[in-house]
PDB file of C-alpha atoms in Angstrom:
ATOM      1  CA  LYS A   3       0.000   0.000   0.000  1.00 86.00           C
ATOM      2  CA  GLN A   4       1.370   3.387  -0.990  1.00 90.00           C
ATOM      3  CA  GLU A   5       2.252   5.719   1.860  1.00 93.00           C
ATOM      4  CA  VAL A   6       3.184   9.372   1.469  1.00 95.00           C
ATOM      5  CA  THR A   7       5.049  11.275   4.167  1.00 96.00           C
ATOM      6  CA  GLN A   8       5.702  15.003   4.356  1.00 96.00           C
ATOM      7  CA  ILE A   9       8.344  16.564   6.546  1.00 91.00           C
ATOM      8  CA  PRO A  10       8.218  18.922   8.324  1.00 92.00           C
ATOM      9  CA  ALA A  11       4.592  19.050   9.446  1.00 94.00           C
ATOM     10  CA  ALA A  12       4.879  22.789  10.053  1.00 96.00           C
ATOM     11  CA  LEU A  13       7.361  25.457   9.099  1.00 95.00           C
ATOM     12  CA  SER A  14       7.689  29.152   9.876  1.00 97.00           C
ATOM     13  CA  VAL A  15      10.099  31.339   7.899  1.00 97.00           C
ATOM     14  CA  PRO A  16      10.680  35.094   7.543  1.00 97.00           C
ATOM     15  CA  GLU A  17       9.654  36.760   4.319  1.00 97.00           C
ATOM     16  CA  GLY A  18      12.227  36.530   1.550  1.00 97.00           C
ATOM     17  CA  GLU A  19      13.710  33.205   2.539  1.00 97.00           C
ATOM     18  CA  ASN A  20      14.059  30.333   0.099  1.00 97.00           C
ATOM     19  CA  LEU A  21      12.620  27.097   1.463  1.00 96.00           C
ATOM     20  CA  VAL A  22      12.263  23.416   0.660  1.00 96.00           C
ATOM     21  CA  LEU A  23       9.345  21.135   1.470  1.00 97.00           C
ATOM     22  CA  ASN A  24       9.893  17.402   1.398  1.00 97.00           C
ATOM     23  CA  CYS A  25       7.731  14.498   0.288  1.00 98.00           C
ATOM     24  CA  SER A  26       8.572  10.809   0.331  1.00 98.00           C
ATOM     25  CA  PHE A  27       6.602   7.819  -0.959  1.00 97.00           C
ATOM     26  CA  THR A  28       7.050   4.095  -0.406  1.00 96.00           C
ATOM     27  CA  ASP A  29       6.134   2.605  -3.810  1.00 92.00           C
ATOM     28  CA  SER A  30       8.049   3.953  -6.794  1.00 91.00           C
ATOM     29  CA  ALA A  31       5.502   2.568  -9.306  1.00 89.00           C
ATOM     30  CA  ILE A  32       3.799   5.906  -9.799  1.00 90.00           C
ATOM     31  CA  TYR A  33       2.263   7.619 -12.793  1.00 89.00           C
ATOM     32  CA  ASN A  34       2.818  11.130 -11.549  1.00 91.00           C
ATOM     33  CA  LEU A  35       3.336  13.259  -8.452  1.00 94.00           C
ATOM     34  CA  GLN A  36       1.479  16.457  -7.703  1.00 94.00           C
ATOM     35  CA  TRP A  37       1.865  19.334  -5.300  1.00 97.00           C
ATOM     36  CA  PHE A  38      -1.255  21.126  -4.089  1.00 96.00           C
ATOM     37  CA  ARG A  39      -1.868  24.190  -1.977  1.00 97.00           C
ATOM     38  CA  GLN A  40      -4.702  24.395   0.540  1.00 96.00           C
ATOM     39  CA  ASP A  41      -5.722  27.633   2.219  1.00 95.00           C
ATOM     40  CA  PRO A  42      -7.613  27.441   5.543  1.00 90.00           C
ATOM     41  CA  GLY A  43     -11.222  26.421   5.016  1.00 87.00           C
ATOM     42  CA  LYS A  44     -10.749  26.057   1.273  1.00 89.00           C
ATOM     43  CA  GLY A  45     -10.319  23.345  -1.313  1.00 91.00           C
ATOM     44  CA  LEU A  46      -7.081  22.258  -2.950  1.00 94.00           C
ATOM     45  CA  THR A  47      -5.379  24.083  -5.783  1.00 94.00           C
ATOM     46  CA  SER A  48      -2.923  22.262  -8.021  1.00 93.00           C
ATOM     47  CA  LEU A  49       0.528  23.860  -8.161  1.00 96.00           C
ATOM     48  CA  LEU A  50       2.691  21.461 -10.122  1.00 95.00           C
ATOM     49  CA  LEU A  51       2.339  18.023 -11.688  1.00 93.00           C
ATOM     50  CA  ILE A  52       5.411  15.939 -12.529  1.00 94.00           C
ATOM     51  CA  GLN A  53       5.043  12.896 -14.752  1.00 91.00           C
ATOM     52  CA  SER A  54       7.067   9.829 -13.711  1.00 91.00           C
ATOM     53  CA  SER A  55       9.389  10.315 -16.699  1.00 92.00           C
ATOM     54  CA  GLN A  56      10.206  13.895 -15.696  1.00 94.00           C
ATOM     55  CA  ARG A  57      12.741  15.143 -13.162  1.00 95.00           C
ATOM     56  CA  GLU A  58      11.305  18.571 -12.389  1.00 95.00           C
ATOM     57  CA  GLN A  59       8.662  21.166 -13.135  1.00 96.00           C
ATOM     58  CA  THR A  60       8.769  24.907 -12.618  1.00 97.00           C
ATOM     59  CA  SER A  61       6.067  27.523 -12.244  1.00 96.00           C
ATOM     60  CA  GLY A  62       7.112  31.031 -11.307  1.00 97.00           C
ATOM     61  CA  ARG A  63       8.855  30.914  -7.927  1.00 97.00           C
ATOM     62  CA  LEU A  64       8.025  27.233  -7.471  1.00 98.00           C
ATOM     63  CA  ASN A  65      10.188  24.326  -8.542  1.00 98.00           C
ATOM     64  CA  ALA A  66       9.328  20.695  -7.873  1.00 97.00           C
ATOM     65  CA  SER A  67      11.729  17.823  -8.368  1.00 97.00           C
ATOM     66  CA  LEU A  68      11.107  14.098  -8.517  1.00 97.00           C
ATOM     67  CA  ASP A  69      13.499  11.240  -7.824  1.00 96.00           C
ATOM     68  CA  LYS A  70      11.313   8.217  -8.434  1.00 94.00           C
ATOM     69  CA  SER A  71      13.974   5.636  -7.647  1.00 92.00           C
ATOM     70  CA  SER A  72      14.516   6.997  -4.151  1.00 95.00           C
ATOM     71  CA  GLY A  73      10.842   7.816  -3.586  1.00 96.00           C
ATOM     72  CA  ARG A  74      11.365  11.517  -2.982  1.00 97.00           C
ATOM     73  CA  SER A  75      10.133  14.861  -4.185  1.00 98.00           C
ATOM     74  CA  THR A  76      10.920  18.386  -3.071  1.00 97.00           C
ATOM     75  CA  LEU A  77       9.048  21.633  -3.551  1.00 97.00           C
ATOM     76  CA  TYR A  78      11.339  24.649  -3.624  1.00 98.00           C
ATOM     77  CA  ILE A  79       9.804  28.070  -3.004  1.00 97.00           C
ATOM     78  CA  ALA A  80      12.032  31.012  -3.837  1.00 98.00           C
ATOM     79  CA  ALA A  81      11.833  34.392  -2.145  1.00 97.00           C
ATOM     80  CA  SER A  82       8.888  33.456   0.074  1.00 97.00           C
ATOM     81  CA  GLN A  83       6.050  35.933   0.639  1.00 97.00           C
ATOM     82  CA  PRO A  84       3.312  36.149   3.308  1.00 97.00           C
ATOM     83  CA  GLY A  85       0.830  35.156   0.593  1.00 96.00           C
ATOM     84  CA  ASP A  86       2.591  31.787   0.355  1.00 97.00           C
ATOM     85  CA  SER A  87       1.279  30.904   3.825  1.00 97.00           C
ATOM     86  CA  ALA A  88      -0.869  27.794   3.391  1.00 97.00           C
ATOM     87  CA  THR A  89      -0.728  24.034   3.723  1.00 97.00           C
ATOM     88  CA  TYR A  90       1.148  22.266   0.943  1.00 98.00           C
ATOM     89  CA  LEU A  91       0.097  18.738   0.066  1.00 97.00           C
ATOM     90  CA  CYS A  92       1.973  16.156  -1.950  1.00 97.00           C
ATOM     91  CA  ALA A  93       0.066  13.370  -3.742  1.00 95.00           C
ATOM     92  CA  VAL A  94       1.143  10.445  -5.915  1.00 93.00           C
ATOM     93  CA  LEU A  95      -0.923   8.714  -8.566  1.00 90.00           C
ATOM     94  CA  ASP A  96      -0.177   4.998  -8.526  1.00 85.00           C
ATOM     95  CA  SER A  97       0.356   3.232 -11.815  1.00 81.00           C
ATOM     96  CA  GLY A  98      -1.458   0.086 -10.716  1.00 69.00           C
ATOM     97  CA  THR A  99      -4.817  -1.096 -11.989  1.00 56.00           C
ATOM     98  CA  ALA A 100      -6.766   0.938  -9.453  1.00 58.00           C
ATOM     99  CA  SER A 101      -5.092   4.252  -9.989  1.00 63.00           C
ATOM    100  CA  LYS A 102      -5.818   6.725  -7.266  1.00 79.00           C
ATOM    101  CA  LEU A 103      -4.161   9.686  -5.628  1.00 87.00           C
ATOM    102  CA  THR A 104      -2.527   9.002  -2.282  1.00 91.00           C
ATOM    103  CA  PHE A 105      -2.019  12.177  -0.262  1.00 94.00           C
ATOM    104  CA  GLY A 106       0.470  13.134   2.389  1.00 95.00           C
ATOM    105  CA  THR A 107      -0.745  14.941   5.489  1.00 94.00           C
ATOM    106  CA  GLY A 108       0.812  18.206   4.390  1.00 96.00           C
ATOM    107  CA  THR A 109       3.268  20.848   5.550  1.00 97.00           C
ATOM    108  CA  ARG A 110       1.708  23.948   7.101  1.00 96.00           C
ATOM    109  CA  LEU A 111       3.801  26.941   6.043  1.00 97.00           C
ATOM    110  CA  GLN A 112       3.738  30.354   7.655  1.00 97.00           C
ATOM    111  CA  VAL A 113       5.732  33.191   6.135  1.00 97.00           C
ATOM    112  CA  THR A 114       6.156  36.055   8.575  1.00 96.00           C
ATOM    113  CA  LEU A 115       6.827  39.736   7.893  1.00 92.00           C
TER     114      LEU A 115
ATOM    115  CA  ASN B  30     -16.884  28.831 -15.575  1.00 74.00           C
ATOM    116  CA  ALA B  31     -17.564  27.801 -11.949  1.00 83.00           C
ATOM    117  CA  GLY B  32     -15.249  24.745 -11.901  1.00 94.00           C
ATOM    118  CA  VAL B  33     -16.334  22.254  -9.221  1.00 96.00           C
ATOM    119  CA  THR B  34     -19.211  23.277  -6.969  1.00 97.00           C
ATOM    120  CA  GLN B  35     -20.433  21.530  -3.831  1.00 97.00           C
ATOM    121  CA  THR B  36     -23.560  21.913  -1.734  1.00 97.00           C
ATOM    122  CA  PRO B  37     -24.077  22.376   1.118  1.00 97.00           C
ATOM    123  CA  LYS B  38     -21.011  24.141   2.549  1.00 96.00           C
ATOM    124  CA  PHE B  39     -21.830  23.174   6.134  1.00 96.00           C
ATOM    125  CA  GLN B  40     -24.132  20.551   7.655  1.00 97.00           C
ATOM    126  CA  VAL B  41     -24.885  19.256  11.129  1.00 97.00           C
ATOM    127  CA  LEU B  42     -26.623  15.890  11.433  1.00 97.00           C
ATOM    128  CA  LYS B  43     -27.754  13.712  14.283  1.00 97.00           C
ATOM    129  CA  THR B  44     -26.623  10.102  14.431  1.00 98.00           C
ATOM    130  CA  GLY B  45     -28.804   7.987  12.155  1.00 97.00           C
ATOM    131  CA  GLN B  46     -29.948  10.790   9.884  1.00 97.00           C
ATOM    132  CA  SER B  47     -29.334  10.617   6.158  1.00 97.00           C
ATOM    133  CA  MET B  48     -28.184  13.226   3.690  1.00 97.00           C
ATOM    134  CA  THR B  49     -26.819  13.660   0.189  1.00 98.00           C
ATOM    135  CA  LEU B  50     -23.845  15.821  -0.717  1.00 98.00           C
ATOM    136  CA  GLN B  51     -24.081  17.275  -4.180  1.00 97.00           C
ATOM    137  CA  CYS B  52     -21.224  17.955  -6.589  1.00 98.00           C
ATOM    138  CA  ALA B  53     -21.225  19.378 -10.090  1.00 98.00           C
ATOM    139  CA  GLN B  54     -18.492  20.325 -12.557  1.00 97.00           C
ATOM    140  CA  ASP B  55     -18.698  22.382 -15.728  1.00 96.00           C
ATOM    141  CA  MET B  56     -15.332  21.462 -17.254  1.00 95.00           C
ATOM    142  CA  ASN B  57     -16.606  18.518 -19.326  1.00 95.00           C
ATOM    143  CA  HIS B  58     -14.492  16.145 -17.245  1.00 94.00           C
ATOM    144  CA  ASN B  59     -14.994  12.408 -17.513  1.00 94.00           C
ATOM    145  CA  SER B  60     -13.801  11.412 -14.028  1.00 93.00           C
ATOM    146  CA  MET B  61     -15.097  12.510 -10.645  1.00 95.00           C
ATOM    147  CA  TYR B  62     -14.090  11.709  -7.061  1.00 95.00           C
ATOM    148  CA  TRP B  63     -15.191  12.014  -3.463  1.00 97.00           C
ATOM    149  CA  TYR B  64     -12.590  12.419  -0.685  1.00 97.00           C
ATOM    150  CA  ARG B  65     -12.757  12.977   3.023  1.00 97.00           C
ATOM    151  CA  GLN B  66     -10.156  14.954   4.952  1.00 96.00           C
ATOM    152  CA  ASP B  67      -9.526  14.291   8.623  1.00 94.00           C
ATOM    153  CA  PRO B  68      -6.900  15.898  10.855  1.00 86.00           C
ATOM    154  CA  GLY B  69      -3.587  14.068  10.710  1.00 83.00           C
ATOM    155  CA  MET B  70      -4.765  11.589   8.048  1.00 84.00           C
ATOM    156  CA  GLY B  71      -4.609  13.419   4.755  1.00 86.00           C
ATOM    157  CA  LEU B  72      -7.275  13.115   2.087  1.00 93.00           C
ATOM    158  CA  ARG B  73      -8.677   9.651   1.538  1.00 94.00           C
ATOM    159  CA  LEU B  74     -10.644   8.510  -1.478  1.00 93.00           C
ATOM    160  CA  ILE B  75     -14.188   7.348  -0.730  1.00 96.00           C
ATOM    161  CA  TYR B  76     -15.556   6.590  -4.217  1.00 95.00           C
ATOM    162  CA  TYR B  77     -14.744   7.581  -7.738  1.00 94.00           C
ATOM    163  CA  SER B  78     -16.351   7.508 -11.151  1.00 94.00           C
ATOM    164  CA  ALA B  79     -13.972   6.994 -14.042  1.00 90.00           C
ATOM    165  CA  SER B  80     -16.649   7.885 -16.579  1.00 90.00           C
ATOM    166  CA  GLU B  81     -20.373   8.476 -16.784  1.00 92.00           C
ATOM    167  CA  GLY B  82     -22.227   5.325 -15.791  1.00 91.00           C
ATOM    168  CA  THR B  83     -19.423   3.788 -13.712  1.00 93.00           C
ATOM    169  CA  THR B  84     -18.550   4.021 -10.030  1.00 95.00           C
ATOM    170  CA  ASP B  85     -15.891   2.260  -7.968  1.00 93.00           C
ATOM    171  CA  LYS B  86     -14.918   2.036  -4.331  1.00 93.00           C
ATOM    172  CA  GLY B  87     -11.932   3.888  -3.025  1.00 91.00           C
ATOM    173  CA  GLU B  88     -10.040   3.463   0.204  1.00 90.00           C
ATOM    174  CA  VAL B  89     -12.856   4.167   2.702  1.00 95.00           C
ATOM    175  CA  PRO B  90     -16.257   3.388   1.090  1.00 96.00           C
ATOM    176  CA  ASN B  91     -18.086   1.893   4.083  1.00 96.00           C
ATOM    177  CA  GLY B  92     -21.152   3.871   5.116  1.00 96.00           C
ATOM    178  CA  TYR B  93     -21.412   5.749   1.814  1.00 98.00           C
ATOM    179  CA  ASN B  94     -23.136   5.372  -1.538  1.00 97.00           C
ATOM    180  CA  VAL B  95     -22.645   7.385  -4.705  1.00 98.00           C
ATOM    181  CA  SER B  96     -24.545   8.188  -7.877  1.00 97.00           C
ATOM    182  CA  ARG B  97     -23.101   9.498 -11.113  1.00 96.00           C
ATOM    183  CA  LEU B  98     -26.263  11.236 -12.209  1.00 89.00           C
ATOM    184  CA  ASN B  99     -24.836  12.422 -15.535  1.00 95.00           C
ATOM    185  CA  LYS B 100     -21.491  13.619 -16.814  1.00 96.00           C
ATOM    186  CA  ARG B 101     -21.656  16.806 -14.710  1.00 97.00           C
ATOM    187  CA  GLU B 102     -22.975  15.542 -11.379  1.00 97.00           C
ATOM    188  CA  PHE B 103     -21.695  13.082  -8.779  1.00 98.00           C
ATOM    189  CA  SER B 104     -23.491  12.780  -5.441  1.00 98.00           C
ATOM    190  CA  LEU B 105     -22.439  11.169  -2.158  1.00 98.00           C
ATOM    191  CA  ARG B 106     -25.068   9.754   0.193  1.00 98.00           C
ATOM    192  CA  LEU B 107     -24.812   8.930   3.874  1.00 97.00           C
ATOM    193  CA  GLU B 108     -27.703   6.570   4.632  1.00 93.00           C
ATOM    194  CA  SER B 109     -27.305   6.506   8.420  1.00 96.00           C
ATOM    195  CA  ALA B 110     -24.790   9.053   9.629  1.00 96.00           C
ATOM    196  CA  ALA B 111     -22.338   8.157  12.414  1.00 97.00           C
ATOM    197  CA  PRO B 112     -20.041  10.426  14.470  1.00 97.00           C
ATOM    198  CA  SER B 113     -17.055   8.790  12.702  1.00 96.00           C
ATOM    199  CA  GLN B 114     -18.267  10.423   9.493  1.00 97.00           C
ATOM    200  CA  THR B 115     -17.633  13.892  10.895  1.00 97.00           C
ATOM    201  CA  SER B 116     -15.171  15.260   8.362  1.00 97.00           C
ATOM    202  CA  VAL B 117     -14.606  17.665   5.517  1.00 97.00           C
ATOM    203  CA  TYR B 118     -15.740  16.199   2.209  1.00 98.00           C
ATOM    204  CA  PHE B 119     -14.205  17.234  -1.086  1.00 97.00           C
ATOM    205  CA  CYS B 120     -15.401  16.501  -4.573  1.00 97.00           C
ATOM    206  CA  ALA B 121     -12.910  16.606  -7.430  1.00 95.00           C
ATOM    207  CA  SER B 122     -12.892  16.044 -11.165  1.00 94.00           C
ATOM    208  CA  SER B 123     -10.370  15.423 -13.922  1.00 92.00           C
ATOM    209  CA  TYR B 124     -10.477  14.858 -17.652  1.00 89.00           C
ATOM    210  CA  GLU B 125      -9.509  11.246 -17.136  1.00 81.00           C
ATOM    211  CA  ILE B 126      -8.298   8.979 -14.327  1.00 74.00           C
ATOM    212  CA  VAL B 127      -4.756   8.678 -15.605  1.00 70.00           C
ATOM    213  CA  GLY B 128      -3.337  11.427 -17.699  1.00 67.00           C
ATOM    214  CA  THR B 129      -1.421  14.648 -17.798  1.00 68.00           C
ATOM    215  CA  ASP B 130      -4.182  16.704 -16.235  1.00 77.00           C
ATOM    216  CA  THR B 131      -4.596  17.326 -12.555  1.00 86.00           C
ATOM    217  CA  GLN B 132      -7.678  16.927 -10.414  1.00 90.00           C
ATOM    218  CA  TYR B 133      -9.710  20.057  -9.700  1.00 93.00           C
ATOM    219  CA  PHE B 134     -11.249  20.327  -6.273  1.00 94.00           C
ATOM    220  CA  GLY B 135     -14.421  21.893  -4.953  1.00 96.00           C
ATOM    221  CA  PRO B 136     -14.486  24.085  -1.820  1.00 95.00           C
ATOM    222  CA  GLY B 137     -15.608  21.263   0.474  1.00 96.00           C
ATOM    223  CA  THR B 138     -18.530  20.411   2.741  1.00 97.00           C
ATOM    224  CA  ARG B 139     -17.934  20.521   6.479  1.00 96.00           C
ATOM    225  CA  LEU B 140     -20.079  17.831   8.082  1.00 97.00           C
ATOM    226  CA  THR B 141     -20.581  17.313  11.796  1.00 97.00           C
ATOM    227  CA  VAL B 142     -22.463  14.270  13.074  1.00 97.00           C
ATOM    228  CA  LEU B 143     -23.613  14.548  16.689  1.00 96.00           C
TER     229      LEU B 143
END
């Protein structure tokens, strides 16, 4: 059974810092890996999707990498801003017959002024 | 273009009551999903519908039923609510189950069962 772990569970950084969020998964037979953002009381918004054949994806100040063989992904946020404060969720789509997203429990990020 | 909409936003039920959570998407997506989110457990898949006319169980289907009413709508029914079903419920949709597109999520329904 796929398990997804995110470390740390919470993180507080001053504005302007670069930061890295970590995601690890136990079964490397995945179709893709996605990073989502969730604001308090809201739904999830997709940030980046990396196919299993890709190594990284970039969108603005966000860069996500994927090392499928080691079961790891990182989300790099450059020059953090208070508006980046949210919970960041990692999810993997298994490549088995019953493909479904398996989510981590998230990293709650606070960017302070 | 509203994306994925869910009703109601909040609901309080007593143990044993029934209710249906409604979900609709206007993106012409084939696949739809129901998740629940509980503190410390991440989102877990309850049921999904790969295409109109099909539904399949996810990780935690017990106590729930679903209906894919048409391509746009996917409802989740609690026949006899239990306190363990207190959670935030999210509906999502995607063009297909496995592909290059992501899943798009609704705003959620916060359900409390007393």
